[in-house]
Amino acid sequence: MFFYENGSRGRDVLTDFLGDAELKSIMSDGYNAYVFIGNELNSGRFKDTVHQVCMSHAKNKFVKASNQGSEPNAERFSKILKEFFMRERKYDDAGLTSQERLRERQSLETKELLIELRSLLDSEQSKDSEFRSQYYREALNYLNRFWKEIFAYLDDGELPIDNNLAERTIRKLTTQRNNSLHYGSDAGAEMAATYHSVIGTVKLHGSSIWNFIGTFFKNIFNGCRDYVNMVPDKITLATSQC
């Protein structure tokens, strides 16, 4: 779901949007305005919500440090982090249940991999950082600062390892915004948010966007105003009563 709030990514935008929602977890990318979430989730308002930070962002920082910062040890970090992703793909391919996935995430092999990564991080942070590239320093600090949030998924078989699904979904909106230079007005931005929310939902249902749009407007032209039964999940499941 996309929404627009006067171009702001501030703290109040997120808390107002969440309202009194009951969430199992919420994942961010470590953006400064969202760092507060960890403290916010300790309050009575979100006391049962787990704050996660995307592992892909951590891995990509080390890849960047290796490729652009010419840091040889950065590749060691990225290889270990990639191993966590490889394990998740193996669980997906095996069709594991959340309980089975949790057992694998809590396995001795996973714990040994985590210990290896933590030992490497502690070792690198104990060294003089004067001659390190900025990219490498940022990668190390990011991993250390959000260690708990990055690996929170290991304690629950239902939590994702990253927010790549959201990243892929938002890419279409970003491409449109860049190609259009701007939306022209707040109303234009709100319209774009609504459009991409609908289209993104249709795609997540694995359905044809054109079929949805065709069915929707056919219903409108036939006088149907039962909007509740014309949302993407209703039409794509062929349950619209119009």
Tab-separated table of C-alpha atoms in Angstrom:
chain	number	residue	atom	x	y	z
A	1	MET	CA	0.000	0.000	0.000
A	2	PHE	CA	1.341	3.411	-0.988
A	3	PHE	CA	0.364	6.659	0.667
A	4	TYR	CA	1.503	10.264	0.365
A	5	GLU	CA	2.121	12.652	3.234
A	6	ASN	CA	3.247	15.995	1.805
A	7	GLY	CA	6.598	14.611	0.734
A	8	SER	CA	7.755	13.831	4.271
A	9	ARG	CA	9.526	10.721	5.547
A	10	GLY	CA	9.452	11.928	9.134
A	11	ARG	CA	8.626	9.994	12.271
A	12	ASP	CA	5.082	11.297	12.634
A	13	VAL	CA	4.157	10.103	9.151
A	14	LEU	CA	4.820	6.488	10.075
A	15	THR	CA	3.284	6.552	13.553
A	16	ASP	CA	0.143	8.299	12.289
A	17	PHE	CA	-0.171	5.758	9.488
A	18	LEU	CA	0.210	2.807	11.857
A	19	GLY	CA	-2.396	4.196	14.227
A	20	ASP	CA	-3.506	1.462	16.624
A	21	ALA	CA	-2.716	-1.389	14.232
A	22	GLU	CA	-1.595	-4.672	15.779
A	23	LEU	CA	1.546	-5.744	13.938
A	24	LYS	CA	3.635	-8.884	14.318
A	25	SER	CA	6.686	-7.074	12.981
A	26	ILE	CA	7.722	-3.977	11.096
A	27	MET	CA	10.827	-3.760	8.925
A	28	SER	CA	12.774	-0.628	8.048
A	29	ASP	CA	15.982	0.086	6.167
A	30	GLY	CA	17.831	1.868	8.959
A	31	TYR	CA	16.842	5.325	7.701
A	32	ASN	CA	17.593	7.816	10.485
A	33	ALA	CA	13.988	8.910	10.935
A	34	TYR	CA	12.993	5.283	11.544
A	35	VAL	CA	15.682	4.413	14.075
A	36	PHE	CA	13.235	5.470	16.786
A	37	ILE	CA	10.973	2.537	15.941
A	38	GLY	CA	12.885	0.231	18.240
A	39	ASN	CA	12.131	2.459	21.233
A	40	GLU	CA	8.578	3.101	20.069
A	41	LEU	CA	7.903	-0.633	19.923
A	42	ASN	CA	8.866	-0.985	23.565
A	43	SER	CA	5.938	1.227	24.535
A	44	GLY	CA	2.499	-0.101	25.369
A	45	ARG	CA	1.281	0.971	21.954
A	46	PHE	CA	3.385	-1.556	20.024
A	47	LYS	CA	4.743	-3.733	22.813
A	48	ASP	CA	4.252	-7.003	20.904
A	49	THR	CA	5.666	-5.807	17.572
A	50	VAL	CA	9.155	-6.886	16.493
A	51	HIS	CA	11.345	-4.260	14.830
A	52	GLN	CA	13.359	-5.691	11.951
A	53	VAL	CA	16.023	-4.162	9.731
A	54	CYS	CA	16.525	-5.487	6.199
A	55	MET	CA	19.551	-7.777	5.814
A	56	SER	CA	19.817	-6.991	2.100
A	57	HIS	CA	20.690	-3.398	2.938
A	58	ALA	CA	23.483	-4.618	5.216
A	59	LYS	CA	24.829	-7.029	2.598
A	60	ASN	CA	24.712	-4.411	-0.150
A	61	LYS	CA	26.751	-2.009	1.944
A	62	PHE	CA	29.569	-4.561	2.152
A	63	VAL	CA	29.313	-5.296	-1.564
A	64	LYS	CA	29.687	-1.576	-2.210
A	65	ALA	CA	32.628	-1.356	0.190
A	66	SER	CA	34.302	-4.206	-1.671
A	67	ASN	CA	33.630	-2.944	-5.195
A	68	GLN	CA	34.005	0.800	-4.721
A	69	GLY	CA	35.978	1.021	-1.507
A	70	SER	CA	38.512	-1.676	-2.440
A	71	GLU	CA	38.211	-3.239	1.009
A	72	PRO	CA	39.314	-6.914	0.846
A	73	ASN	CA	37.643	-7.909	4.120
A	74	ALA	CA	34.311	-6.477	3.003
A	75	GLU	CA	33.924	-9.442	0.679
A	76	ARG	CA	34.211	-11.804	3.641
A	77	PHE	CA	31.213	-10.129	5.240
A	78	SER	CA	29.143	-10.224	2.076
A	79	LYS	CA	29.908	-13.931	1.582
A	80	ILE	CA	28.762	-14.810	5.092
A	81	LEU	CA	25.611	-12.724	4.747
A	82	LYS	CA	24.891	-14.371	1.393
A	83	GLU	CA	25.009	-17.718	3.178
A	84	PHE	CA	22.019	-16.682	5.294
A	85	PHE	CA	20.095	-15.900	2.111
A	86	MET	CA	21.108	-19.224	0.566
A	87	ARG	CA	19.703	-21.014	3.577
A	88	GLU	CA	16.401	-19.166	3.261
A	89	ARG	CA	16.149	-20.100	-0.419
A	90	LYS	CA	16.779	-23.722	0.532
A	91	TYR	CA	13.932	-23.560	3.049
A	92	ASP	CA	11.662	-22.029	0.404
A	93	ASP	CA	12.527	-24.736	-2.118
A	94	ALA	CA	11.857	-27.420	0.478
A	95	GLY	CA	8.458	-25.906	1.280
A	96	LEU	CA	9.158	-25.807	5.010
A	97	THR	CA	6.429	-24.786	7.425
A	98	SER	CA	7.087	-21.876	9.779
A	99	GLN	CA	7.821	-24.338	12.595
A	100	GLU	CA	10.282	-26.292	10.450
A	101	ARG	CA	11.900	-23.071	9.255
A	102	LEU	CA	12.327	-21.910	12.840
A	103	ARG	CA	14.100	-25.156	13.737
A	104	GLU	CA	16.506	-24.643	10.860
A	105	ARG	CA	17.066	-21.018	11.822
A	106	GLN	CA	17.889	-22.151	15.350
A	107	SER	CA	20.147	-24.993	14.195
A	108	LEU	CA	23.768	-25.371	15.261
A	109	GLU	CA	24.976	-24.603	11.723
A	110	THR	CA	23.109	-21.289	11.702
A	111	LYS	CA	24.427	-20.379	15.142
A	112	GLU	CA	27.991	-21.182	14.072
A	113	LEU	CA	27.573	-18.937	11.037
A	114	LEU	CA	26.264	-16.157	13.270
A	115	ILE	CA	29.205	-16.555	15.648
A	116	GLU	CA	31.635	-16.409	12.723
A	117	LEU	CA	30.080	-13.169	11.503
A	118	ARG	CA	30.028	-11.597	14.962
A	119	SER	CA	33.661	-12.533	15.583
A	120	LEU	CA	34.694	-10.995	12.276
A	121	LEU	CA	32.739	-7.835	13.042
A	122	ASP	CA	34.267	-7.476	16.512
A	123	SER	CA	37.734	-8.069	15.088
A	124	GLU	CA	37.329	-5.442	12.374
A	125	GLN	CA	35.869	-2.878	14.745
A	126	SER	CA	38.785	-3.288	17.132
A	127	LYS	CA	41.207	-2.158	14.429
A	128	ASP	CA	42.229	1.398	13.621
A	129	SER	CA	39.628	2.775	11.221
A	130	GLU	CA	41.729	5.724	10.033
A	131	PHE	CA	42.671	4.125	6.723
A	132	ARG	CA	39.340	2.495	5.971
A	133	SER	CA	37.106	3.696	3.198
A	134	GLN	CA	33.955	5.559	4.109
A	135	TYR	CA	31.878	2.765	2.554
A	136	TYR	CA	33.487	0.138	4.767
A	137	ARG	CA	33.043	2.196	7.933
A	138	GLU	CA	29.384	2.705	7.093
A	139	ALA	CA	28.885	-1.008	6.460
A	140	LEU	CA	30.524	-2.012	9.746
A	141	ASN	CA	28.612	0.583	11.745
A	142	TYR	CA	25.326	-0.410	10.116
A	143	LEU	CA	25.777	-4.096	10.887
A	144	ASN	CA	26.849	-3.404	14.463
A	145	ARG	CA	24.142	-0.840	15.183
A	146	PHE	CA	21.288	-2.950	13.839
A	147	TRP	CA	22.629	-6.408	14.693
A	148	LYS	CA	19.652	-7.338	16.864
A	149	GLU	CA	17.113	-6.038	14.348
A	150	ILE	CA	18.810	-7.652	11.328
A	151	PHE	CA	18.831	-11.096	12.930
A	152	ALA	CA	15.467	-10.846	14.699
A	153	TYR	CA	14.029	-13.110	12.005
A	154	LEU	CA	16.022	-16.049	13.404
A	155	ASP	CA	13.680	-16.178	16.411
A	156	ASP	CA	10.487	-16.613	14.390
A	157	GLY	CA	9.785	-18.899	11.453
A	158	GLU	CA	7.274	-16.467	9.945
A	159	LEU	CA	9.446	-13.346	9.779
A	160	PRO	CA	11.158	-12.422	6.482
A	161	ILE	CA	14.897	-11.944	6.136
A	162	ASP	CA	14.570	-8.764	4.065
A	163	ASN	CA	12.069	-6.340	2.557
A	164	ASN	CA	12.988	-7.068	-1.056
A	165	LEU	CA	9.329	-7.641	-1.919
A	166	ALA	CA	8.541	-4.062	-0.882
A	167	GLU	CA	11.637	-2.777	-2.688
A	168	ARG	CA	10.571	-4.459	-5.932
A	169	THR	CA	7.023	-3.198	-5.558
A	170	ILE	CA	8.035	0.424	-5.021
A	171	ARG	CA	10.411	0.387	-7.997
A	172	LYS	CA	7.546	0.968	-10.438
A	173	LEU	CA	6.452	4.106	-8.617
A	174	THR	CA	10.027	5.368	-8.433
A	175	THR	CA	10.500	4.795	-12.159
A	176	GLN	CA	7.306	6.691	-12.952
A	177	ARG	CA	8.329	9.565	-10.697
A	178	ASN	CA	11.775	9.809	-12.295
A	179	ASN	CA	10.387	9.655	-15.825
A	180	SER	CA	7.778	12.289	-15.017
A	181	LEU	CA	10.291	14.505	-13.179
A	182	HIS	CA	7.525	15.300	-10.675
A	183	TYR	CA	3.825	14.714	-10.030
A	184	GLY	CA	2.908	18.386	-10.355
A	185	SER	CA	0.883	18.678	-7.161
A	186	ASP	CA	-0.049	16.975	-3.907
A	187	ALA	CA	-3.187	15.680	-5.623
A	188	GLY	CA	-1.050	14.151	-8.369
A	189	ALA	CA	1.147	12.384	-5.815
A	190	GLU	CA	-1.912	11.070	-3.965
A	191	MET	CA	-3.373	9.804	-7.240
A	192	ALA	CA	-0.109	8.020	-8.061
A	193	ALA	CA	-0.085	6.405	-4.603
A	194	THR	CA	-3.637	5.134	-5.106
A	195	TYR	CA	-2.901	3.860	-8.605
A	196	HIS	CA	0.219	1.952	-7.574
A	197	SER	CA	-1.529	0.528	-4.493
A	198	VAL	CA	-4.222	-0.984	-6.713
A	199	ILE	CA	-1.872	-2.190	-9.452
A	200	GLY	CA	0.606	-3.597	-6.931
A	201	THR	CA	-2.161	-5.539	-5.185
A	202	VAL	CA	-3.340	-7.039	-8.480
A	203	LYS	CA	0.208	-8.178	-9.270
A	204	LEU	CA	0.617	-9.738	-5.822
A	205	HIS	CA	-2.472	-11.820	-6.583
A	206	GLY	CA	-0.723	-13.064	-9.712
A	207	SER	CA	-3.462	-11.674	-11.932
A	208	SER	CA	-3.548	-9.669	-15.150
A	209	ILE	CA	-3.623	-5.923	-14.611
A	210	TRP	CA	-5.493	-5.436	-17.889
A	211	ASN	CA	-8.122	-8.010	-16.916
A	212	PHE	CA	-8.665	-6.256	-13.607
A	213	ILE	CA	-8.939	-2.800	-15.173
A	214	GLY	CA	-11.267	-4.140	-17.878
A	215	THR	CA	-13.547	-5.839	-15.363
A	216	PHE	CA	-13.534	-2.830	-13.053
A	217	PHE	CA	-14.561	-0.306	-15.692
A	218	LYS	CA	-17.061	-2.714	-17.247
A	219	ASN	CA	-18.763	-2.862	-13.856
A	220	ILE	CA	-18.645	0.927	-13.528
A	221	PHE	CA	-20.156	1.440	-16.980
A	222	ASN	CA	-22.894	-1.045	-16.087
A	223	GLY	CA	-23.843	1.105	-13.116
A	224	CYS	CA	-22.211	-0.934	-10.376
A	225	ARG	CA	-21.103	1.054	-7.340
A	226	ASP	CA	-20.396	-1.851	-5.014
A	227	TYR	CA	-16.792	-0.758	-4.514
A	228	VAL	CA	-16.183	-3.230	-1.695
A	229	ASN	CA	-16.620	-6.075	-4.173
A	230	MET	CA	-14.503	-4.403	-6.834
A	231	VAL	CA	-11.206	-4.266	-4.969
A	232	PRO	CA	-8.375	-6.333	-6.525
A	233	ASP	CA	-8.719	-9.425	-4.360
A	234	LYS	CA	-12.449	-9.648	-5.077
A	235	ILE	CA	-12.244	-9.206	-8.840
A	236	THR	CA	-9.125	-11.343	-9.267
A	237	LEU	CA	-10.807	-14.142	-7.334
A	238	ALA	CA	-13.882	-13.784	-9.572
A	239	THR	CA	-16.163	-13.060	-6.616
A	240	SER	CA	-17.431	-9.656	-7.690
A	241	GLN	CA	-21.208	-9.619	-7.568
A	242	CYS	CA	-21.604	-6.847	-10.155
